Amino acid sequence: QVQLVESGGGLVQAGGSLRLSCAASGGTFRNYAMGWFRQAPGKEREFVEAISWSGGITNYADSVKGRFTISRDNAKNTVYLQMNNLKPEDTAVYYCAADVFGLGSVDRKQYDYWGQGTQVTVSS
């Protein structure tokens, strides 16, 4: 069983930055693609970014391209989401997820394990 724990969320002003972390345990992290999703109140959970097991392939949602960067450290079993130039519309609960068999899908149904989420709030 894989456990995922997100951290790094908080309250930030528009234009600011945050770095989210997701620590994995209980599985073979280096073999999994990892993704970040987010869910705002009243909206469906949406894809943000994903990274393949090696870090060689990444996918981005158009809404965050050029502002957010996903990365991973397989030695630390951790995936990161660096978020710059944050906007109020980025306010959501951010979740990390493990895609055991894929390369980091944009489809949340392809992910096998999920963290509990961390709140990001961007004030205008």
Tab-separated table of C-alpha atoms in Angstrom:
chain	number	residue	atom	x	y	z
A	1	GLN	CA	0.000	0.000	0.000
A	2	VAL	CA	1.369	3.387	-1.014
A	3	GLN	CA	0.907	6.377	1.271
A	4	LEU	CA	1.214	9.914	-0.044
A	5	VAL	CA	1.464	12.973	2.184
A	6	GLU	CA	1.344	16.496	0.777
A	7	SER	CA	2.767	19.573	2.480
A	8	GLY	CA	3.663	23.161	1.699
A	9	GLY	CA	0.249	24.683	1.142
A	10	GLY	CA	-0.806	27.970	2.656
A	11	LEU	CA	-2.034	31.498	2.083
A	12	VAL	CA	-0.142	33.677	-0.383
A	13	GLN	CA	-0.782	36.930	-2.208
A	14	ALA	CA	-1.287	37.015	-5.946
A	15	GLY	CA	2.058	36.987	-7.713
A	16	GLY	CA	3.678	35.009	-4.925
A	17	SER	CA	5.154	31.521	-4.887
A	18	LEU	CA	4.709	28.253	-3.022
A	19	ARG	CA	6.428	24.894	-3.234
A	20	LEU	CA	4.353	21.813	-2.555
A	21	SER	CA	5.925	18.515	-1.582
A	22	CYS	CA	4.510	15.013	-1.671
A	23	ALA	CA	6.329	12.323	0.285
A	24	ALA	CA	5.665	8.704	-0.639
A	25	SER	CA	6.083	5.572	1.439
A	26	GLY	CA	5.074	1.931	1.310
A	27	GLY	CA	5.877	1.308	-2.352
A	28	THR	CA	8.546	1.598	-5.016
A	29	PHE	CA	8.349	5.300	-5.698
A	30	ARG	CA	10.972	5.324	-8.422
A	31	ASN	CA	8.752	3.070	-10.568
A	32	TYR	CA	5.669	5.304	-10.452
A	33	ALA	CA	4.619	8.256	-12.517
A	34	MET	CA	3.311	11.028	-10.279
A	35	GLY	CA	0.720	13.694	-10.809
A	36	TRP	CA	-0.671	16.804	-9.170
A	37	PHE	CA	-4.370	17.607	-9.317
A	38	ARG	CA	-6.434	20.329	-7.713
A	39	GLN	CA	-10.026	20.837	-6.692
A	40	ALA	CA	-11.669	24.182	-6.063
A	41	PRO	CA	-14.963	24.468	-4.147
A	42	GLY	CA	-17.879	23.372	-6.285
A	43	LYS	CA	-15.654	22.155	-9.103
A	44	GLU	CA	-14.367	18.811	-10.278
A	45	ARG	CA	-10.845	17.696	-9.544
A	46	GLU	CA	-8.643	18.781	-12.426
A	47	PHE	CA	-5.247	17.815	-13.734
A	48	VAL	CA	-2.346	20.177	-13.050
A	49	GLU	CA	0.905	18.412	-13.923
A	50	ALA	CA	2.444	14.964	-14.123
A	51	ILE	CA	5.900	13.480	-14.397
A	52	SER	CA	7.077	10.054	-15.529
A	53	TRP	CA	8.992	7.684	-13.280
A	54	SER	CA	12.333	8.874	-14.675
A	55	GLY	CA	11.398	12.540	-14.841
A	56	GLY	CA	11.949	12.502	-18.587
A	57	ILE	CA	8.326	13.095	-19.548
A	58	THR	CA	6.106	15.815	-18.122
A	59	ASN	CA	2.567	16.974	-18.850
A	60	TYR	CA	1.138	20.370	-17.997
A	61	ALA	CA	-2.327	21.880	-17.968
A	62	ASP	CA	-2.474	24.967	-20.165
A	63	SER	CA	-3.620	27.045	-17.216
A	64	VAL	CA	-0.332	26.555	-15.351
A	65	LYS	CA	2.183	26.273	-18.168
A	66	GLY	CA	5.074	28.644	-17.637
A	67	ARG	CA	4.171	29.213	-13.976
A	68	PHE	CA	4.248	25.771	-12.314
A	69	THR	CA	7.030	23.203	-12.492
A	70	ILE	CA	6.864	19.579	-11.405
A	71	SER	CA	9.991	17.697	-10.351
A	72	ARG	CA	10.906	14.604	-8.394
A	73	ASP	CA	13.718	13.261	-6.251
A	74	ASN	CA	13.638	9.476	-6.346
A	75	ALA	CA	16.296	9.254	-3.647
A	76	LYS	CA	13.943	11.096	-1.272
A	77	ASN	CA	10.709	9.475	-2.520
A	78	THR	CA	9.319	12.953	-3.045
A	79	VAL	CA	7.640	14.870	-5.834
A	80	TYR	CA	7.453	18.658	-5.865
A	81	LEU	CA	5.284	21.320	-7.422
A	82	GLN	CA	6.910	24.729	-7.661
A	83	MET	CA	4.201	27.338	-8.173
A	84	ASN	CA	5.180	30.848	-9.245
A	85	ASN	CA	3.149	33.910	-10.173
A	86	LEU	CA	0.142	32.516	-8.350
A	87	LYS	CA	-3.319	33.796	-9.219
A	88	PRO	CA	-6.557	33.795	-7.201
A	89	GLU	CA	-7.948	31.185	-9.601
A	90	ASP	CA	-5.210	28.801	-8.442
A	91	THR	CA	-6.962	28.580	-5.066
A	92	ALA	CA	-7.829	24.927	-4.437
A	93	VAL	CA	-6.945	21.823	-2.515
A	94	TYR	CA	-3.933	20.271	-4.222
A	95	TYR	CA	-3.543	16.501	-4.348
A	96	CYS	CA	-0.671	14.332	-5.422
A	97	ALA	CA	-1.304	10.919	-6.920
A	98	ALA	CA	0.649	7.876	-8.071
A	99	ASP	CA	0.157	6.349	-11.518
A	100	VAL	CA	1.588	2.864	-11.039
A	101	PHE	CA	1.350	1.598	-14.613
A	102	GLY	CA	1.482	4.717	-16.752
A	103	LEU	CA	3.670	7.653	-17.675
A	104	GLY	CA	1.663	10.323	-15.883
A	105	SER	CA	-1.830	10.582	-17.324
A	106	VAL	CA	-3.998	13.699	-17.415
A	107	ASP	CA	-6.951	11.436	-16.507
A	108	ARG	CA	-7.454	11.164	-12.756
A	109	LYS	CA	-9.070	7.722	-13.213
A	110	GLN	CA	-5.666	6.327	-14.209
A	111	TYR	CA	-4.155	7.057	-10.799
A	112	ASP	CA	-4.000	4.368	-8.174
A	113	TYR	CA	-3.100	6.179	-4.962
A	114	TRP	CA	-3.946	9.634	-3.647
A	115	GLY	CA	-2.830	11.876	-0.843
A	116	GLN	CA	-5.118	13.774	1.513
A	117	GLY	CA	-4.485	17.133	-0.100
A	118	THR	CA	-3.078	20.484	0.971
A	119	GLN	CA	-4.925	23.796	0.781
A	120	VAL	CA	-3.552	26.609	-1.361
A	121	THR	CA	-5.251	29.979	-1.064
A	122	VAL	CA	-4.229	32.937	-3.221
A	123	SER	CA	-5.531	36.343	-2.201
A	124	SER	CA	-5.979	39.182	-4.666
